[in-house]
Coordinates of C-alpha atoms and ligand atoms in Angstrom, one line a residue:
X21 CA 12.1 -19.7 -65.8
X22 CA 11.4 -23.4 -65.1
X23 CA 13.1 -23.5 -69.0
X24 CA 16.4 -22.8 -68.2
X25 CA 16.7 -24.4 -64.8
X26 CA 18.7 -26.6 -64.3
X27 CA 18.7 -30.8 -63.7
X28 CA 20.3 -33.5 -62.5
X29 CA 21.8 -35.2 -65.8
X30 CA 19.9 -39.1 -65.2
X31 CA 17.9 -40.7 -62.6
X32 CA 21.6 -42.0 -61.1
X33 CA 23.0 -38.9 -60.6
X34 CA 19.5 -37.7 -58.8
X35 CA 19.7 -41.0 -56.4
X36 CA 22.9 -40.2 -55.5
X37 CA 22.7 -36.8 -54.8
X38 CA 19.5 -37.4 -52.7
X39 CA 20.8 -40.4 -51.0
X40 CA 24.0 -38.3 -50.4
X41 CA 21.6 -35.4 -48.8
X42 CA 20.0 -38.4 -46.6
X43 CA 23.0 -40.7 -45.6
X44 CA 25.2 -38.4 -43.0
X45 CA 25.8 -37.5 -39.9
X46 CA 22.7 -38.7 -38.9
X47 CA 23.0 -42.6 -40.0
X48 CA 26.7 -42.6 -38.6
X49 CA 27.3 -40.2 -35.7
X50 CA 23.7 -40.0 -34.5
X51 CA 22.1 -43.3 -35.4
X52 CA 24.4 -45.8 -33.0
X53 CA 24.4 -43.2 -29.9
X54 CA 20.7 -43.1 -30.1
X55 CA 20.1 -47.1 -30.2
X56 CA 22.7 -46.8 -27.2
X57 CA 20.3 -44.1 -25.7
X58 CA 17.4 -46.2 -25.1
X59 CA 16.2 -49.3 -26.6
X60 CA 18.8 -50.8 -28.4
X61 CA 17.6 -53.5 -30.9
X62 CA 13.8 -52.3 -30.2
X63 CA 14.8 -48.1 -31.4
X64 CA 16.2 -50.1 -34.8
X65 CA 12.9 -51.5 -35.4
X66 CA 11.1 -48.9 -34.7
X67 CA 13.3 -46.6 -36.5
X68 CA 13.1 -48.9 -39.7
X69 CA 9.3 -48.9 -39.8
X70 CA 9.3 -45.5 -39.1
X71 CA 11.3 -45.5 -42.5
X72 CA 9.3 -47.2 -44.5
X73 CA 5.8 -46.9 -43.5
X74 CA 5.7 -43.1 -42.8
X75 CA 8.8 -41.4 -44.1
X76 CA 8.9 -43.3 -47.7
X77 CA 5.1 -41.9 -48.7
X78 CA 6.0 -38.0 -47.7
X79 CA 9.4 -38.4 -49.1
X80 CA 7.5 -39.2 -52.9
X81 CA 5.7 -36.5 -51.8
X82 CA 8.1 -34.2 -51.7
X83 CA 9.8 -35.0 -54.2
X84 CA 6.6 -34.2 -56.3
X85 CA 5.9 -31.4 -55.6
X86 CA 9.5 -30.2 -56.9
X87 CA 9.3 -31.5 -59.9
X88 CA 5.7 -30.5 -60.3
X89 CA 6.8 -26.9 -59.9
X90 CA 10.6 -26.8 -60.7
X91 CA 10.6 -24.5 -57.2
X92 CA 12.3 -24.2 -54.2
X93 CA 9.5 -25.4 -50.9
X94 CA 8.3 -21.8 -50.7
X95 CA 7.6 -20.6 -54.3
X96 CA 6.3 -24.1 -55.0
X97 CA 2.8 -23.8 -53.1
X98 CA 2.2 -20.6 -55.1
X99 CA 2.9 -22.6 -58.2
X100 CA 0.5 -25.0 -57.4
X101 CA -1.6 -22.6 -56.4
X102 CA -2.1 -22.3 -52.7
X103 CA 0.4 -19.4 -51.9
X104 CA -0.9 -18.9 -48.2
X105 CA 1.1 -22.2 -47.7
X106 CA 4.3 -20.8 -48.5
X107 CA 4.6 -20.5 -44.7
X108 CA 5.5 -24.3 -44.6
X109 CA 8.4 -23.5 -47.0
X110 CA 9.5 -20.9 -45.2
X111 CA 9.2 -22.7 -42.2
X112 CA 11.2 -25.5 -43.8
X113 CA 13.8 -23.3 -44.6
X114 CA 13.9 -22.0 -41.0
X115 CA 14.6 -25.5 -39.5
X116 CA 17.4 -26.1 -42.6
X117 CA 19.2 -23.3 -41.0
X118 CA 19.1 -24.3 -37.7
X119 CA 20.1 -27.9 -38.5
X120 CA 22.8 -26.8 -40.6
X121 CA 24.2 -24.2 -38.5
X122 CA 24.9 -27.1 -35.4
X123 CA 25.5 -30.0 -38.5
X124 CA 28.5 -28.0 -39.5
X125 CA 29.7 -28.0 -36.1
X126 CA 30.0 -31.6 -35.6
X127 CA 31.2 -32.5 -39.6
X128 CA 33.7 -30.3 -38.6
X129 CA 35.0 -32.2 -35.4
X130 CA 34.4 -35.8 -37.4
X131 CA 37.0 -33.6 -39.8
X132 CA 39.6 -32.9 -37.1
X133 CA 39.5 -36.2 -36.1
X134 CA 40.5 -37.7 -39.3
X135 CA 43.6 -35.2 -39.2
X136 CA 44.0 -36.2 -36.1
X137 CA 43.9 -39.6 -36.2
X138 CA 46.3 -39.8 -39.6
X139 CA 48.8 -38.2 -37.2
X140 CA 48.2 -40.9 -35.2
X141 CA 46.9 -39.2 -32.6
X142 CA 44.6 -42.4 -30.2
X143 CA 44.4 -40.1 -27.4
X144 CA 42.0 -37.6 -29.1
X145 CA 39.5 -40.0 -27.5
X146 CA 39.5 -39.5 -24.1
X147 CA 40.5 -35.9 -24.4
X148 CA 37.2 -35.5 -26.6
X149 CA 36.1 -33.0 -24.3
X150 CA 38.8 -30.6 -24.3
X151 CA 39.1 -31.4 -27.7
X152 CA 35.7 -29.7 -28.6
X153 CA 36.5 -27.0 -26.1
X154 CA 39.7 -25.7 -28.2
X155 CA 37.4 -23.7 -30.1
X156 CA 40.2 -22.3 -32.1
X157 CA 41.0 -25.8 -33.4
X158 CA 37.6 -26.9 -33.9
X159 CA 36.2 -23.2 -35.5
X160 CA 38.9 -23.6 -37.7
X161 CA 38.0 -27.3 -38.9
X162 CA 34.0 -25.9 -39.0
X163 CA 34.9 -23.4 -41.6
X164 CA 37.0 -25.4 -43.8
X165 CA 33.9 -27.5 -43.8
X166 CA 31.6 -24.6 -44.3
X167 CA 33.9 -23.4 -47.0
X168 CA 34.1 -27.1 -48.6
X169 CA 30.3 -27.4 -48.7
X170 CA 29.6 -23.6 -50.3
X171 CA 32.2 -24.6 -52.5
X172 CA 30.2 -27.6 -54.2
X173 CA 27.2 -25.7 -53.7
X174 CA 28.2 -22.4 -55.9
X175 CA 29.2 -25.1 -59.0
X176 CA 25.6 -26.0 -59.1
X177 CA 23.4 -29.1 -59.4
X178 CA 25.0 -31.2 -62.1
X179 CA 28.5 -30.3 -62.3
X180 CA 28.8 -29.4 -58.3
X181 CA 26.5 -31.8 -56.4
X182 CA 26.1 -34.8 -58.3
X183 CA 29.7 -35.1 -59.4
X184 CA 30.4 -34.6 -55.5
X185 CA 27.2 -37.4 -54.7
X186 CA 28.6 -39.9 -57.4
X187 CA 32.2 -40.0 -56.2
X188 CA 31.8 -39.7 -52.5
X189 CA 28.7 -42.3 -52.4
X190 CA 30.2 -45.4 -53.6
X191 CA 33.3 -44.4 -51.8
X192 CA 31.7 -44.6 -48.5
X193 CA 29.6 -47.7 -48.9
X194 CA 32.8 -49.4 -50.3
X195 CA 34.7 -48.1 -46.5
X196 CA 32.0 -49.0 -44.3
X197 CA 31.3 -52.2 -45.9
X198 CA 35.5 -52.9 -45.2
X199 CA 34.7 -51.9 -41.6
X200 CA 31.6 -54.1 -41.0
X201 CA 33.9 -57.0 -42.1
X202 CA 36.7 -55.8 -39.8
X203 CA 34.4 -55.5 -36.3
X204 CA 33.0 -58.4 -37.2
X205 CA 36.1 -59.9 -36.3
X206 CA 36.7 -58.6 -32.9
X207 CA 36.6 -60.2 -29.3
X208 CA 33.5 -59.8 -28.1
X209 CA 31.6 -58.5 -31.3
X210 CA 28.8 -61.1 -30.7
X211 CA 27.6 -59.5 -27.8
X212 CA 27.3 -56.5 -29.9
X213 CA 25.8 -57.6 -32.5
X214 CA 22.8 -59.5 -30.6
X215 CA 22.5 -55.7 -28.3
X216 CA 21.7 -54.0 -31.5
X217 CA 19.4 -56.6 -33.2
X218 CA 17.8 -58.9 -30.2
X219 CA 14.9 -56.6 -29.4
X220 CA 13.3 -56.6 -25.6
X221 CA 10.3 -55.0 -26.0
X222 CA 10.2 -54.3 -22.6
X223 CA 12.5 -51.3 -23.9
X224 CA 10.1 -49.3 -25.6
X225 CA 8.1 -46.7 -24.2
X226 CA 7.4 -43.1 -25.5
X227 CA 10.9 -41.4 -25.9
X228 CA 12.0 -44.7 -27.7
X229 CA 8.9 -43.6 -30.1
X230 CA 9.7 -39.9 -30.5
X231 CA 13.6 -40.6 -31.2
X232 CA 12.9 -43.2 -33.4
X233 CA 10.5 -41.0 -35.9
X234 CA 12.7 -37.9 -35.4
X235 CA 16.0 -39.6 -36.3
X236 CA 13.9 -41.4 -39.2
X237 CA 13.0 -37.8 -40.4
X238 CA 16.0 -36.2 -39.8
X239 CA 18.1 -39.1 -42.0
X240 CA 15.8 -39.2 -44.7
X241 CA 16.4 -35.7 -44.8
X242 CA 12.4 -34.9 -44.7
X243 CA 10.0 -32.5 -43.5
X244 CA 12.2 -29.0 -44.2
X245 CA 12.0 -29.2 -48.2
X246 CA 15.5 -30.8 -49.3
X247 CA 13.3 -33.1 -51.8
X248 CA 11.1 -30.5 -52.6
X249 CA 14.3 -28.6 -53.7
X250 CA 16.5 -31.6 -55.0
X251 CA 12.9 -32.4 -57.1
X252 CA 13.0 -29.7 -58.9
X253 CA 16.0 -30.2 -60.6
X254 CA 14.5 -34.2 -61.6
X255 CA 13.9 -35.2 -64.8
X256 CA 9.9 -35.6 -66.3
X257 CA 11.2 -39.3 -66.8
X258 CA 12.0 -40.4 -63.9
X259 CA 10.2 -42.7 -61.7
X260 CA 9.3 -41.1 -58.6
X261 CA 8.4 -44.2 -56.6
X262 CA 11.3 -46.1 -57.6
X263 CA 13.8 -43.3 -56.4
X264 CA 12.2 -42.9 -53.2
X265 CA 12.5 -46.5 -52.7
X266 CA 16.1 -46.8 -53.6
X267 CA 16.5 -43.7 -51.3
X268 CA 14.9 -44.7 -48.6
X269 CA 16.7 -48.3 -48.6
X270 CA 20.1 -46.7 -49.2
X271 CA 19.6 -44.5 -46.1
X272 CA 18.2 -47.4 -43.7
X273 CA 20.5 -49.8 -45.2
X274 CA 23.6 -47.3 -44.4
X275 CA 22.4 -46.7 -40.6
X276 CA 21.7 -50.3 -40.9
X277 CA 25.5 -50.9 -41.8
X278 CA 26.7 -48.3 -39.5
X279 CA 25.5 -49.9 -36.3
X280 CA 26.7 -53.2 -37.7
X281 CA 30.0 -51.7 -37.7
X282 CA 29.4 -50.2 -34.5
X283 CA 28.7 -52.2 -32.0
X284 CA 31.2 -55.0 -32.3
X285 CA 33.7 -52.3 -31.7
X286 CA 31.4 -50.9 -28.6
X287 CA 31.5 -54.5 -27.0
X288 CA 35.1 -55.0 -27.8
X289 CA 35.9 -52.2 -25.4
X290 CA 33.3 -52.9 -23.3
X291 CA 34.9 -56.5 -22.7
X292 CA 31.0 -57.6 -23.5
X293 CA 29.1 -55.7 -20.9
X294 CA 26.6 -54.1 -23.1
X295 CA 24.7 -52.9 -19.9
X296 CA 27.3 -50.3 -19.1
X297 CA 26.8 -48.6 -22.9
X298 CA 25.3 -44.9 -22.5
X299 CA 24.7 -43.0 -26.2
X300 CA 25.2 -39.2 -26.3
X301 CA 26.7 -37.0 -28.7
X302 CA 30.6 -38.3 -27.9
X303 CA 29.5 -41.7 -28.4
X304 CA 31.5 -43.1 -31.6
X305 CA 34.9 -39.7 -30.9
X306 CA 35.2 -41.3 -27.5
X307 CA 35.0 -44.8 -28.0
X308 CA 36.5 -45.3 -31.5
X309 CA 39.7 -43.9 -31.2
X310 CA 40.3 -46.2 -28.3
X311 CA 39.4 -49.4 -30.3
X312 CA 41.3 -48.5 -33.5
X313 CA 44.2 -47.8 -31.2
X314 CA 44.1 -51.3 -30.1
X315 CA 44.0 -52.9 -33.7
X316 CA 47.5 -52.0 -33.7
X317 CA 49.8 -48.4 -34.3
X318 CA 49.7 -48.7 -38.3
X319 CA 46.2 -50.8 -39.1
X320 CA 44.5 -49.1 -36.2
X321 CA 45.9 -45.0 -37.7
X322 CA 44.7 -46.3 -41.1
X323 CA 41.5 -47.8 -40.1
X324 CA 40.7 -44.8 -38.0
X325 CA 41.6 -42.3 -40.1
X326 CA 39.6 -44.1 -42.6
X327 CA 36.7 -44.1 -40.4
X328 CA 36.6 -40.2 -39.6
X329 CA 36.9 -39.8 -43.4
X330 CA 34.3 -41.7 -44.1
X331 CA 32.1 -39.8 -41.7
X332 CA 33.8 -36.2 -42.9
X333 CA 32.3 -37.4 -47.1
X334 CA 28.8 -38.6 -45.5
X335 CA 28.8 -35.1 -44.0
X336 CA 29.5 -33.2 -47.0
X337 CA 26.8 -34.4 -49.4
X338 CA 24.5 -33.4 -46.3
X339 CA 25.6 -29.9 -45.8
X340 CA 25.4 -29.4 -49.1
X341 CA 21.7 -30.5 -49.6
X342 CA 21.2 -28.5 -46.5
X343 CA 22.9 -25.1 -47.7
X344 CA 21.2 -26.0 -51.4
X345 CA 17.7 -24.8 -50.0
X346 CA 18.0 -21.2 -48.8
X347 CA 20.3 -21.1 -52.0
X348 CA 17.5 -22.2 -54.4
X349 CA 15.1 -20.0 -52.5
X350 CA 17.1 -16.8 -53.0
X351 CA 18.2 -17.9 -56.5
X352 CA 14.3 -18.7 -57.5
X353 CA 12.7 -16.0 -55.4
X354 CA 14.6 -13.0 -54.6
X355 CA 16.3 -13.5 -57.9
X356 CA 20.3 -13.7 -56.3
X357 CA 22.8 -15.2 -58.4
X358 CA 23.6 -18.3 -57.4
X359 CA 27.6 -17.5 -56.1
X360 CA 26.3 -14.7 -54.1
X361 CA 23.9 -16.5 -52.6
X362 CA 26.2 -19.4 -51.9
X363 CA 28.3 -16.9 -50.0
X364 CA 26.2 -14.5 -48.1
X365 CA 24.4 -17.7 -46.7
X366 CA 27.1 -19.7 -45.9
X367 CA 28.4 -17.3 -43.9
X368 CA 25.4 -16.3 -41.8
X369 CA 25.0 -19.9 -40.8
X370 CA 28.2 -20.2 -40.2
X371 CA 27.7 -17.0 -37.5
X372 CA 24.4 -19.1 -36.7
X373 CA 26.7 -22.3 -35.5
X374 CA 29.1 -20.0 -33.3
X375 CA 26.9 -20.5 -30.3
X376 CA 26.7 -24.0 -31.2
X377 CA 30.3 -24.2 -31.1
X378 CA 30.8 -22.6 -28.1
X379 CA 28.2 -24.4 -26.0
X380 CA 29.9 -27.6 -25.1
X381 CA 31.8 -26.1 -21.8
X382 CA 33.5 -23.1 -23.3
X383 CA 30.7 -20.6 -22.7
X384 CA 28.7 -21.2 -19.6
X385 CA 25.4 -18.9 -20.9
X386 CA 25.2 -21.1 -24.1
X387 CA 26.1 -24.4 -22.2
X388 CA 23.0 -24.0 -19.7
X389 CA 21.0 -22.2 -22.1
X390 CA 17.5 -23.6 -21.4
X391 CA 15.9 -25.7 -18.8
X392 CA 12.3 -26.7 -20.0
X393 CA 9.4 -27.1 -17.5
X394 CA 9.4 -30.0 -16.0
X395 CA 13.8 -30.6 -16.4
X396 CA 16.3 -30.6 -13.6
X397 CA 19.1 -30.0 -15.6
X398 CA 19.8 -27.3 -18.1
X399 CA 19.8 -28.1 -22.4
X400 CA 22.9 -26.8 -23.5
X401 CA 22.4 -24.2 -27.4
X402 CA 23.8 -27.2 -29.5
X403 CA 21.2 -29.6 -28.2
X404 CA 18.8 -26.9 -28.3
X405 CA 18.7 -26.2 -31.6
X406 CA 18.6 -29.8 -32.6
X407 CA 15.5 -30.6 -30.7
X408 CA 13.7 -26.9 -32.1
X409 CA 15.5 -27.8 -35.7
X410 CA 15.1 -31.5 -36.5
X411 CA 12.9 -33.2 -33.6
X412 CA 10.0 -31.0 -33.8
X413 CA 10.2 -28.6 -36.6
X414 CA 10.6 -32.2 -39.4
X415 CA 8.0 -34.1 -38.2
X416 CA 6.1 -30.8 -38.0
X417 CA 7.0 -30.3 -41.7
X418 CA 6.1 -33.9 -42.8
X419 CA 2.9 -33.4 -41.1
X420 CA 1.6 -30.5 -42.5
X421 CA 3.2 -31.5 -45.9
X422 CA 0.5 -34.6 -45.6
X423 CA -2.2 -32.4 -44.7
X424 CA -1.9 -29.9 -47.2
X425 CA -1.4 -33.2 -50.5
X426 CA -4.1 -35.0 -49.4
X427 CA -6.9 -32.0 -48.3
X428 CA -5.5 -28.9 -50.2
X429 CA -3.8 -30.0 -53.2
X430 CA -5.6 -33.7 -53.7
X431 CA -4.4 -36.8 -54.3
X432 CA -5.2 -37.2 -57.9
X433 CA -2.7 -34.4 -58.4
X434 CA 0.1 -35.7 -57.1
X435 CA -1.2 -39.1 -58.8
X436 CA -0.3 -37.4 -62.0
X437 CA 3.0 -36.1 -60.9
X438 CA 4.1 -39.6 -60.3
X439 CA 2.4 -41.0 -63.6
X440 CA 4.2 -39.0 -65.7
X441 CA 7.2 -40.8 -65.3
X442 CA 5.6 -44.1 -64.4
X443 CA 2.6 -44.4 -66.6
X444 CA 1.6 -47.8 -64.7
X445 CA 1.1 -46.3 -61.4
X446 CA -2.5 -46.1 -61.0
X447 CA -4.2 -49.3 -59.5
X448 CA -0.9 -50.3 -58.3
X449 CA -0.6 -51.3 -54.6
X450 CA 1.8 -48.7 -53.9
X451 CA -0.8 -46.3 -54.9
X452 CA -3.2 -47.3 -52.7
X453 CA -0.9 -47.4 -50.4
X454 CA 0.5 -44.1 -50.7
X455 CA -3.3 -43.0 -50.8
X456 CA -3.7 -44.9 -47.4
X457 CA -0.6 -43.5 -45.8
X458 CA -1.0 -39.7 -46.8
X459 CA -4.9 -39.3 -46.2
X460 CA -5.0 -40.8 -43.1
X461 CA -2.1 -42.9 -41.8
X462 CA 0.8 -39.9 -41.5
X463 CA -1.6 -36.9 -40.0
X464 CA -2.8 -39.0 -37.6
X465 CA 0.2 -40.6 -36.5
X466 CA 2.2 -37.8 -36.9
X467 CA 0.0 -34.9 -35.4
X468 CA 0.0 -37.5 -32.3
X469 CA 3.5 -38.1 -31.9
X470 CA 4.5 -34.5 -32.9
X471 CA 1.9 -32.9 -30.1
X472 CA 2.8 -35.4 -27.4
X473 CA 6.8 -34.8 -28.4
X474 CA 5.9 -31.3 -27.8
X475 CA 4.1 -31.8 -24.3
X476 CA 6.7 -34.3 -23.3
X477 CA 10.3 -32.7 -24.3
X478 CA 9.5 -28.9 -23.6
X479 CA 7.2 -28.6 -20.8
X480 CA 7.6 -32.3 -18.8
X481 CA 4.2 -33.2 -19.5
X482 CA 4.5 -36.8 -19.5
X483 CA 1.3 -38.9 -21.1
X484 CA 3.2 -42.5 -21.0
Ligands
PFF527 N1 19.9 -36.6 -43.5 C1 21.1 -36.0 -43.0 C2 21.8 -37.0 -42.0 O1 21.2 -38.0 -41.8 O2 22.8 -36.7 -41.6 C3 20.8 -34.7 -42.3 C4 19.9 -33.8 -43.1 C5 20.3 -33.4 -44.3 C6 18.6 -33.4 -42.6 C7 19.4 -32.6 -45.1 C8 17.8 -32.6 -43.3 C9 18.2 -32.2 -44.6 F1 17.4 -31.5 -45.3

């Protein structure tokens, strides 16, 4: 099995693919409205050492155990031998399909805006919400998007994904480097700059926490089995902790970027008044189209355009890691070829996301779907399965993924995994580190923050 399986052709064409899986939605679209959301400059730091100092050792983790076993995150614990822990893969793949069933929905209406805005179409952004109401128009830009991303999947790993990863990564850093450059140059872009990296402490308190580790999880693209999966399809030779690293830096350094580019633009409209910002999920499709209009009819279409394109490509090598697991599940273990599986899954999450797509306004039941204890207002499906999918079900993940390295499968074992491709690791500080972090650093801090999440979100038990 493992013999004929397919890999990534070089340890470049693995980075990007991986860093294509992490950099999305989440660094661009989700990232900004969430330092707008609470804590500004304080959520960035917290989010970055989230990155580094919990998400970097479970993310060599992950990757790991893939190439330990060459499996997808279920049949990987029984190939290690522990197969009454396939319930974490399977609980990985549940929260994939959830995440990808709402991601889909909101590629596709970064997608429409890039038509839209090459038409030259500024008012898109204050007619955002009927905009997302006009499901015709928006389910029709979702399944092109579904359709694009089963595509790329159903080619497979080298000649599909990481032909997709290689072209479309560079291509995006090069586009949001162009825009950094160009806010920077706006009235006002000072006062955005020093919002998103003066912290005031005073900002933090236990939301700012949650958010930060969630988003950190959810743009690393941890905690459901994406590296486990990508893993398995990495070479013997390749270093494990320098991947991770350039990974992980490629993902902060992109949300990094993207709030950079952000924020100047957010002051510009905001004549400077920073205190007036509010994040939410229309944060950069009501505010952008209104500052590129100003740069001017022609600039302003092209820069916008460029921008939604930029966000549609950052999308894409998401959904695809995201559709790639329950593909590699049902190619490994249920023994589907890999273009039927492609299909047939694509489409059910596709039917998955209809509720997502319809519970911005259009449907009442799915708009109010669910008021947790403790909440005046109602959570509408979309937000929903976001906070089941990626705020509570990664972390989850990443915890238990901790638990079972360090107590089930031990860390000499995973010590061996990454030695084979970097013979020096041993005695290394790293190691030590990554010891530190796994034994006793991430279940700690993560079973904390994941219970208190729990208490706090869902049933307005508030401990700070
Ligand atoms: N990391 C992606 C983003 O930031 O948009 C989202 C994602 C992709 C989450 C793949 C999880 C995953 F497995």
């Amino acid at each position: 099995m493992a013999a004929g399986r397919s890999k990534f052709s070089n340890k470049f064409g693995f980075i990007a693919a991986a860093a294509g899986s992490a950099v999305g939605l989440g660094n661009i679209w989700k990232f900004p409205f969430e330092v707008a959301n609470g804590g500004g400059a304080a959520f960035v730091l917290m989010y970055l050492l989230f990155c580094f100092l919990l998400c970097f050792p479970v993310m060599v983790t992950e990757i790991a155990i893939g190439r330990k076993t060459q499996k997808n995150p279920v049949g990987a614990f029984t190939a290690l031998g522990f197969p009454k822990w396939r319930f974490l893969g399977i609980l990985g793949i549940i929260a994939g399909i959830f995440i990808l069933s709402f991601y889909n929905v909101v590629a596709g209406w970064a997608f429409g805006y890039f038509v839209q805005l090459s038409l030259g179409n500024f008012d898109i952004g204050s007619q955002f919400g009927e905009y997302i109401n006009n499901i015709g128009r928006v389910g029709a830009y979702a399944v092109v998007f579904m359709l694009a991303t089963a595509y790329v999947v159903s080619r497979g790993i080298s000649g599909g994904i990481e032909k997709a990863s290689k072209i479309l990564m560079p291509t995006l850093l090069g586009m949001i480097i162009i825009l950094v450059f160009y806010s920077m140059t706006l009235p006002h872009a000072f006062e955005g700059i020093a919002y998103y990296l003066i912290p005031q402490f005073s900002e933090i308190n236990f939301k700012v926490v949650y958010n930060a580790l969630g988003q950190a999880f959810f743009s690393l693209s941890l905690g459901m089995g994406a590296l486990i999966t990508y893993g398995s399809y990495v070479s013997k030779k390749d270093n494990i902790i320098s991947s991770s690293a350039l990974i992980t830096l490629s993902d902060a350094g992109i949300a990094f970027l993207a709030g950079l580019m952000m924020f100047p633009f957010v002051a510009y409209l905001s004549n400077g008044d920073m205190a007036s910002v509010e994040g939410g999920p229309g944060f950069i499709f009501t505010i952008l189209p209104g500052a590129f209009e100003s740069i001017g009819p022609v600039v302003g279409r092209l820069v916008g355009a460029l921008f939604f394109l930029l966000l549609a490509f950052a999308a894409l090598t998401s959904t695809i890691s995201l559709l790639e697991v329950p593909v590699t599940y049902a190619v490994d273990e249920l023994k589907i070829e890999r273009k039927y599986a492609v299909w047939f899954i694509a489409l059910f999450i596709f039917m998955m996301g209809v509720p997502s797509l319809i519970s911005s306004g259009d449907s009442y039941f799915f708009t109010n779907f669910i008021t947790y204890i403790g909440n005046e207002k109602a959570t509408s499906f979309i937000d929903f399965v976001q906070h089941v999918g990626s705020d509570t079900l990664l972390p989850l993940g990443g915890f238990l993924i901790t638990i079972f390295t360090a107590f089930v499968w031990k860390k000499n074992n995973l010590n061996k995994e990454i030695e084979t491709g970097y013979p020096g690791f041993k005695g290394t500080l790293i190691e030590k580190y990554i010891d530190f972090a796994i034994s006793y650093l991430c279940p700690v801090v993560l079973g904390v923050i994941f219970l208190l999440t729990l208490l706090d979100r869902f049933f307005g038990v508030h401990m700070f």
